[in-house]
Structure formats: C-alpha cells, structure tokens
Short mmCIF file of C-alpha atoms and ligand atoms in Angstrom, two decimals:
data_model
loop_
_atom_site.label_atom_id
_atom_site.label_comp_id
_atom_site.label_asym_id
_atom_site.label_seq_id
_atom_site.Cartn_x
_atom_site.Cartn_y
_atom_site.Cartn_z
CA MET C 1 0.35 -22.81 30.70
CA SER C 2 0.87 -19.37 29.56
CA PHE C 3 -1.76 -18.00 27.23
CA PHE C 4 1.23 -17.30 24.80
CA GLN C 5 2.79 -20.61 24.64
CA ASP C 6 3.67 -21.66 21.07
CA LYS C 7 1.74 -18.67 19.79
CA VAL C 8 3.37 -16.72 16.90
CA VAL C 9 3.69 -13.04 17.82
CA VAL C 10 4.72 -10.42 15.22
CA ILE C 11 5.92 -7.10 16.85
CA THR C 12 6.86 -4.38 14.32
CA GLY C 13 9.82 -2.09 15.71
CA GLY C 14 11.26 -4.65 18.27
CA SER C 15 14.82 -3.03 18.12
CA ASP C 16 14.10 -0.53 20.85
CA GLY C 17 11.83 0.81 23.55
CA ILE C 18 8.42 -0.68 23.88
CA GLY C 19 8.84 -3.36 21.15
CA LYS C 20 11.99 -4.62 22.64
CA ALA C 21 10.39 -4.80 25.83
CA LEU C 22 7.43 -6.67 24.44
CA ILE C 23 10.02 -9.29 23.16
CA GLU C 24 11.57 -9.73 26.53
CA THR C 25 8.34 -10.19 27.98
CA LEU C 26 6.91 -12.70 25.37
CA ILE C 27 9.72 -14.82 24.88
CA PRO C 28 9.80 -16.13 28.57
CA LEU C 29 6.15 -16.79 28.28
CA GLY C 30 6.39 -19.18 25.52
CA ALA C 31 5.77 -16.96 22.41
CA LYS C 32 7.68 -17.20 19.23
CA VAL C 33 8.38 -13.65 18.05
CA ALA C 34 9.13 -12.16 14.63
CA THR C 35 10.10 -8.62 14.66
CA CYS C 36 11.60 -5.91 12.50
CA GLY C 37 13.43 -2.24 12.25
CA ARG C 38 15.35 -0.32 9.83
CA ASN C 39 18.75 -0.37 11.70
CA HIS C 40 20.32 -3.37 10.42
CA ASP C 41 22.97 -3.30 13.29
CA LYS C 42 20.30 -3.23 15.91
CA ILE C 43 18.11 -6.20 14.30
CA TYR C 44 21.70 -8.32 13.98
CA LYS C 45 22.27 -7.44 17.74
CA LEU C 46 18.96 -8.52 18.66
CA GLN C 47 19.16 -11.84 16.74
CA MET C 48 22.11 -12.63 18.28
CA GLU C 49 20.41 -12.72 21.88
CA TYR C 50 17.90 -15.29 21.09
CA SER C 51 17.95 -18.70 19.03
CA HIS C 52 16.37 -18.78 15.81
CA VAL C 53 13.72 -21.13 16.97
CA LEU C 54 12.43 -18.17 19.16
CA LEU C 55 13.06 -15.15 17.49
CA HIS C 56 13.08 -14.13 13.91
CA ALA C 57 14.52 -10.74 13.17
CA MET C 58 14.78 -9.07 10.00
CA ALA C 59 15.51 -5.50 8.63
CA CYS C 60 12.62 -3.88 7.24
CA ASP C 61 10.97 -0.44 6.86
CA VAL C 62 7.55 -0.74 7.45
CA SER C 63 6.85 2.17 5.26
CA ASN C 64 7.77 0.35 2.16
CA GLU C 65 4.87 -2.14 1.42
CA GLN C 66 7.26 -4.79 -0.39
CA GLU C 67 9.65 -4.93 2.50
CA CYS C 68 6.58 -5.57 4.78
CA ARG C 69 5.25 -8.32 2.36
CA ARG C 70 8.82 -10.00 2.36
CA PHE C 71 8.82 -9.45 6.36
CA ILE C 72 5.45 -11.17 6.81
CA GLU C 73 6.18 -14.01 4.14
CA SER C 74 9.42 -14.89 5.79
CA THR C 75 7.80 -15.09 9.19
CA LEU C 76 5.17 -17.40 7.85
CA GLU C 77 8.03 -19.29 6.17
CA THR C 78 9.79 -19.47 9.51
CA PHE C 79 6.92 -20.27 12.10
CA GLY C 80 4.05 -21.58 9.79
CA GLY C 81 1.67 -18.83 10.69
CA ILE C 82 0.69 -15.61 12.64
CA ASP C 83 -1.48 -15.45 15.65
CA ILE C 84 -0.90 -11.94 16.81
CA LEU C 85 0.48 -8.90 15.06
CA ILE C 86 1.40 -5.95 17.12
CA ASN C 87 1.59 -2.80 15.05
CA ASN C 88 4.06 -0.93 17.22
CA ALA C 89 6.95 0.26 14.90
CA GLY C 90 6.32 4.31 15.09
CA ILE C 91 8.41 7.62 14.92
CA SER C 92 7.16 10.97 16.44
CA MET C 93 7.84 14.71 15.38
CA ARG C 94 8.28 18.12 17.23
CA ALA C 95 7.75 21.12 15.03
CA LEU C 96 4.96 23.55 14.56
CA PHE C 97 2.76 22.93 11.38
CA LEU C 98 3.53 26.52 10.02
CA ASP C 99 7.31 26.03 10.29
CA SER C 100 7.50 22.38 9.12
CA ASP C 101 7.85 20.97 5.76
CA THR C 102 5.04 18.83 4.52
CA GLU C 103 7.47 16.02 4.05
CA VAL C 104 7.44 15.46 7.89
CA THR C 105 3.74 14.65 7.87
CA ARG C 106 4.26 12.42 4.94
CA ARG C 107 7.07 10.46 6.41
CA VAL C 108 5.19 9.92 10.05
CA MET C 109 1.99 8.87 8.08
CA GLU C 110 3.87 6.60 6.08
CA ILE C 111 5.43 4.92 9.14
CA ASN C 112 2.87 5.30 11.79
CA PHE C 113 -0.27 4.45 9.54
CA LEU C 114 0.64 2.89 6.41
CA GLY C 115 3.10 0.84 8.10
CA ALA C 116 0.27 -0.96 10.09
CA VAL C 117 -1.73 -1.14 7.03
CA TYR C 118 0.86 -3.07 5.12
CA CYS C 119 1.81 -5.50 7.90
CA THR C 120 -1.87 -5.91 8.63
CA LYS C 121 -2.71 -7.03 4.91
CA TYR C 122 -0.25 -9.59 4.61
CA ALA C 123 -0.56 -11.13 8.00
CA LEU C 124 -4.69 -11.01 8.14
CA PRO C 125 -5.05 -14.24 6.09
CA SER C 126 -3.04 -16.55 8.84
CA ILE C 127 -4.69 -14.62 11.65
CA LEU C 128 -8.03 -15.23 10.22
CA GLU C 129 -7.26 -18.84 10.17
CA ARG C 130 -6.08 -18.94 13.83
CA LYS C 131 -8.42 -16.56 15.20
CA GLY C 132 -5.92 -14.15 16.09
CA VAL C 133 -5.48 -10.83 17.36
CA VAL C 134 -4.41 -7.32 15.63
CA VAL C 135 -3.11 -4.65 17.80
CA GLY C 136 -2.30 -1.24 17.14
CA VAL C 137 0.18 0.85 19.32
CA SER C 138 -1.42 4.24 19.54
CA SER C 139 -0.93 7.15 21.87
CA THR C 140 -3.09 9.65 23.73
CA ALA C 141 -2.17 11.67 20.83
CA GLY C 142 -4.47 9.49 18.93
CA TYR C 143 -7.62 10.82 21.17
CA ARG C 144 -6.31 14.46 21.70
CA GLY C 145 -4.51 16.43 18.78
CA LEU C 146 -1.17 17.75 20.36
CA PRO C 147 0.45 21.08 19.37
CA GLY C 148 3.97 20.39 17.90
CA ARG C 149 2.84 16.97 17.09
CA SER C 150 0.28 17.52 14.52
CA ALA C 151 1.54 14.77 12.04
CA TYR C 152 2.12 12.10 14.82
CA SER C 153 -1.58 12.89 16.15
CA ALA C 154 -3.07 12.67 12.66
CA SER C 155 -1.25 9.16 12.33
CA LYS C 156 -2.59 8.01 15.71
CA PHE C 157 -5.97 9.19 14.70
CA ALA C 158 -6.04 7.49 11.30
CA LEU C 159 -4.79 4.22 12.86
CA GLN C 160 -7.51 4.05 15.53
CA GLY C 161 -10.26 4.81 12.93
CA TRP C 162 -8.84 2.41 10.49
CA LEU C 163 -8.43 -0.33 13.26
CA GLU C 164 -12.15 0.38 14.40
CA SER C 165 -13.33 -0.15 10.66
CA LEU C 166 -11.53 -3.40 10.54
CA ARG C 167 -12.66 -4.64 14.00
CA THR C 168 -16.35 -4.04 12.90
CA GLU C 169 -15.55 -5.85 9.37
CA LEU C 170 -14.24 -8.98 11.54
CA LEU C 171 -16.64 -8.95 14.00
CA LYS C 172 -17.94 -12.07 13.18
CA THR C 173 -14.81 -14.00 12.34
CA GLY C 174 -13.10 -14.84 15.61
CA VAL C 175 -10.38 -12.09 15.13
CA HIS C 176 -9.75 -9.59 17.65
CA VAL C 177 -8.89 -6.03 16.96
CA MET C 178 -7.62 -3.54 19.58
CA TRP C 179 -5.30 -0.28 20.10
CA VAL C 180 -3.31 0.30 23.18
CA CYS C 181 -2.11 4.01 24.18
CA PRO C 182 0.93 4.14 26.12
CA GLY C 183 1.47 7.38 27.97
CA PHE C 184 4.90 8.98 28.35
CA THR C 185 7.13 5.95 28.33
CA THR C 186 10.76 5.68 28.70
CA SER C 187 12.20 4.85 25.13
CA ASN C 188 14.32 6.25 22.19
CA ILE C 189 11.10 7.80 20.56
CA ARG C 190 11.84 11.55 21.48
CA HIS C 191 15.46 11.17 20.26
CA ALA C 192 14.35 9.66 16.94
CA ALA C 193 11.55 12.55 16.56
CA LEU C 194 11.73 14.54 13.39
CA ASP C 195 12.14 18.24 13.27
CA SER C 196 10.63 20.67 11.20
CA ARG C 197 12.97 19.69 8.24
CA GLY C 198 12.29 16.08 8.80
CA HIS C 199 15.73 15.29 10.32
CA ALA C 200 15.83 12.89 13.27
CA GLY C 201 17.52 13.96 16.51
CA GLY C 202 17.47 16.23 19.34
CA ASP C 203 17.06 16.02 22.85
CA SER C 204 13.93 14.79 24.72
CA VAL C 205 12.26 17.52 26.55
CA LEU C 206 11.13 15.42 29.28
CA ASP C 207 12.88 13.80 32.27
CA GLU C 208 13.08 10.12 30.95
CA ALA C 209 13.62 8.85 34.46
CA LYS C 210 10.33 9.87 35.54
CA LEU C 211 8.46 8.05 32.87
CA MET C 212 6.94 4.71 32.92
CA SER C 213 9.25 2.07 32.06
CA ALA C 214 8.87 0.38 28.54
CA GLN C 215 8.90 -2.92 30.53
CA GLU C 216 5.96 -1.91 32.68
CA CYS C 217 4.22 -0.66 29.54
CA ALA C 218 4.80 -3.83 27.80
CA ARG C 219 3.44 -5.92 30.79
CA HIS C 220 0.19 -3.90 30.72
CA ILE C 221 -0.15 -4.43 26.81
CA VAL C 222 0.57 -8.18 27.20
CA ARG C 223 -2.33 -8.54 29.82
CA ALA C 224 -4.81 -6.43 27.67
CA ILE C 225 -3.96 -8.68 24.54
CA GLU C 226 -4.53 -11.85 26.65
CA LYS C 227 -7.93 -10.36 28.13
CA ARG C 228 -8.93 -9.34 24.69
CA LYS C 229 -9.30 -5.80 25.66
CA ARG C 230 -11.04 -3.28 23.35
CA THR C 231 -8.62 -0.52 24.11
CA LEU C 232 -5.90 0.16 26.74
CA VAL C 233 -5.02 3.88 28.02
CA LEU C 234 -1.92 3.84 30.09
CA THR C 235 -0.99 6.46 32.74
CA PHE C 236 -3.04 8.77 35.01
CA LEU C 237 -2.38 11.65 32.71
CA GLY C 238 -3.31 9.69 29.61
CA LYS C 239 -6.64 8.42 31.09
CA VAL C 240 -7.51 12.26 32.33
CA THR C 241 -6.56 13.52 28.95
CA VAL C 242 -8.72 11.24 26.94
CA LEU C 243 -11.82 11.62 29.65
CA ILE C 244 -11.35 15.35 29.65
CA ASN C 245 -11.20 15.74 25.81
CA LYS C 246 -14.26 13.63 25.47
CA LEU C 247 -16.43 15.44 28.08
CA TYR C 248 -14.89 19.14 27.68
CA PRO C 249 -13.12 19.41 24.66
CA SER C 250 -12.85 23.34 24.96
CA LEU C 251 -11.35 23.11 28.31
CA ALA C 252 -8.77 20.35 27.08
CA ASP C 253 -8.06 22.81 24.20
CA ARG C 254 -6.93 25.48 27.09
CA LEU C 255 -5.33 22.91 29.15
CA THR C 256 -3.21 21.36 26.28
CA TYR C 257 -2.12 24.97 25.08
CA ASN C 258 -0.94 25.73 28.55
CA HIS C 259 0.99 22.54 28.84
CA TYR C 260 2.94 23.08 25.67
CA TYR C 261 3.30 27.05 25.72
CA ASN C 262 4.84 29.49 28.16
CA LYS C 263 3.29 32.38 29.48
CA LYS C 264 4.61 34.48 26.64
CA GLY C 265 2.78 32.31 24.17
CA GLU C 266 5.88 30.60 23.03
CA PHE C 267 5.68 26.88 22.13
CA VAL C 268 8.12 25.19 24.60
CA LYS C 269 7.51 21.49 24.29
N1 NAP L 301 7.48 6.18 24.22
C1 NAP L 301 6.26 6.91 24.48
O1 NAP L 301 6.27 7.79 25.19
C2 NAP L 301 5.10 6.51 23.65
C3 NAP L 301 3.95 7.09 23.89
C4 NAP L 301 2.86 6.85 23.29
C5 NAP L 301 2.83 5.87 22.38
N2 NAP L 301 4.18 5.12 21.75
C6 NAP L 301 4.17 4.28 20.71
O2 NAP L 301 4.90 3.17 20.97
C7 NAP L 301 5.42 2.75 19.67
C8 NAP L 301 6.69 2.46 20.26
O3 NAP L 301 7.57 3.57 20.19
P1 NAP L 301 8.97 3.54 21.47
O4 NAP L 301 8.54 4.79 22.44
O5 NAP L 301 9.28 2.22 21.77
O6 NAP L 301 9.92 4.15 20.40
P2 NAP L 301 11.51 3.95 20.00
O7 NAP L 301 12.14 3.39 21.44
O8 NAP L 301 11.90 5.05 19.13
O9 NAP L 301 11.31 2.52 19.28
C9 NAP L 301 10.58 2.66 17.78
C10 NAP L 301 11.02 1.17 17.31
O10 NAP L 301 10.31 1.31 16.06
C11 NAP L 301 11.25 1.20 14.95
N3 NAP L 301 10.92 1.81 13.70
C12 NAP L 301 10.84 3.11 13.59
N4 NAP L 301 10.63 3.49 12.33
C13 NAP L 301 10.57 2.20 11.62
C14 NAP L 301 10.14 1.87 10.23
N5 NAP L 301 9.98 2.77 9.43
N6 NAP L 301 10.28 0.47 10.13
C15 NAP L 301 10.68 -0.33 10.75
N7 NAP L 301 10.82 0.00 12.16
C16 NAP L 301 10.86 1.30 12.58
C17 NAP L 301 12.49 1.60 15.44
O11 NAP L 301 13.72 1.14 14.92
P3 NAP L 301 14.51 1.59 13.64
O12 NAP L 301 14.62 2.98 14.01
O13 NAP L 301 15.79 1.03 13.63
O14 NAP L 301 13.57 1.48 12.31
C18 NAP L 301 12.61 1.03 17.03
O15 NAP L 301 12.66 -0.34 16.93
C19 NAP L 301 5.15 3.75 18.68
O16 NAP L 301 4.03 3.50 17.85
C20 NAP L 301 4.86 5.05 19.41
O17 NAP L 301 4.23 6.01 18.72
C21 NAP L 301 5.14 5.61 22.45
#
C-alpha cells in the first residue's frame, strides 16, 4: 500500500507549477489533497478536474491570516484532519534593492514566509495528533543570497530558520519538519515575479525548456517526504551552489556576481 494512501495532504499554491504537479502525483498515490491559490478561476478549474472526495480546492491568499485560518478549518471539516502540510505557495521578484520599493520586500515576505507561518499555525494541532509532517518549499536562494532577488532570498532564509526552530521544538513529538529546495524548475514563477514597483509580469530570462520539469521536482519532493528527509536540495547547480557557499563564501560571492552581471558590470538576470 502506498505511504500516502488516505493521508490528508495540504498543498498551498496548487493551481500552478510545482504545487499542481504535487497534486497530480499525490492523488494517484491515494492521498486526499486540499489546496489553495488566489486566482478563483484557476481554483475552480482545478476543482472541476477532481471529485470533492479527493480534492478540496479553495481560493485563499496565504498572506492573509484569516483566509489561511478559514482554508485550514474548511480542510479539517472536509477531511477530518491533516497529516502533511506542504507550504509551497510563493512568488519571486527581479529587481535590484537600490531601485526597488520596500513594498516589494514586504509583499514577498508576507507570502513566502508569513503565509507558511499562518497555515502551519492552524494546521499544527491536527498534524501533532497524527504525528505528521510539515514541509517548507524553499530554494537554493534560502542558502545563498542572490542579487536582484534580495526579498526572495530573505523570505527563504527566514522560512528555513523558522522551520529549524520548529523542528527542534517538535523533536520529541513525532512530528517531522523538513524543507525542500527545488533548483530552476519549469513553472509560472518567473512570469509572476514582481518588478521594482511590485508589479507582476515580465518575461523569463531562462530557457524554461532546459529546466527540471515540475513533475520531476514533485516526484523528488514526494519521495523525500516519505523518507522523512531533513532537507532536499535539487539539481546539480543547486547542490554545488550550497556546497561552495558553505565552504568558500567569498568565492561564492564572485561566482554569483559573474552569473548575474555582464562584463560591463550591468545586472542582466
Ligand atoms: N520554479 C522554480 O524554479 C523554483 C525554484 C526554487 C523554489 N521554488 C519554490 O517553489 C514554490 C512553488 O513555485 P512554482 O515555481 O511552482 O511557482 P508558480 O508556478 O508561480 O506557482 C505558484 C503557486 O502559488 C500560488 N500563490 C502565489 N501567491 C499566493 C498567495 N499569496 N496565496 C496563495 N497562493 C499563492 C499561485 O497561485 P495564485 O497566483 O493564483 O495565487 C500558484 O498556484 C515557491 O515557494 C517557490 O519559491 C520554485
């Protein structure tokens, strides 16, 4: 029998990218899934794809604490409890700090960090009862600050530090706390990234076809949850970045600069 058979899994941000791929991986494994996103049409369309017995999809902005509370409470009413919470909803940004409104940093922190805090707050009593799992979807940017992504890096560092504290607080309870760091993965994230004024949009500077697929990323995450791994860092580039940054931080500064700036010293990515 699959590890996920009849487990209730909450995945925030399931209407696109990695979250959607997680739903498509977990439902065939027997899980009951609850998910959310801000866009009502996408959530409605997603709900139409699955019966209400398998999927509970609800519009919810994770940066709003009361909406998170309602989402988690309605999940508990629908499925009777929560075994696994995957804090996946997130946005990115692309702008140098000097040029950006501070609103960009606030918005990214509210979604990527506080969104996870709010959902975990309301789901944790049930996860404790079921000795379940809390997962944070972080990023290589949670280990290595990236230029032009200062708010995004800050949000992922915060997420990891907070989850590490939580893991320690829950060490003797049977609840497992972990984070996973996808590398560059095909999704909508670069198109939805905020610019210096906090507006979403813009073209991806990466060739999406060359990135890891969201489906492959989801398979790695699901396996890591089943094995109760502490952390998962995906892609060769992601693993090398984390390692070099740990062992040789000033070399990592230079390599990262060279990756994001051209020879004239212009920020290009
Ligand atoms: N793709 C990558 O290369 C990559 C790399 C490292 C880490 N990650 C992380 O992976 C996670 C998923 O990203 P993705 O690449 O799959 O991005 P995506 O394709 O843009 O999907 C993001 C999902 O989150 C939802 N979302 C965004 N803001 C939300 C909010 N305030 N409240 C509720 N839902 C919200 C989106 O729906 P709505 O817009 O409708 O709300 C969407 O369903 C993120 O945490 C991201 O930081 C991605």
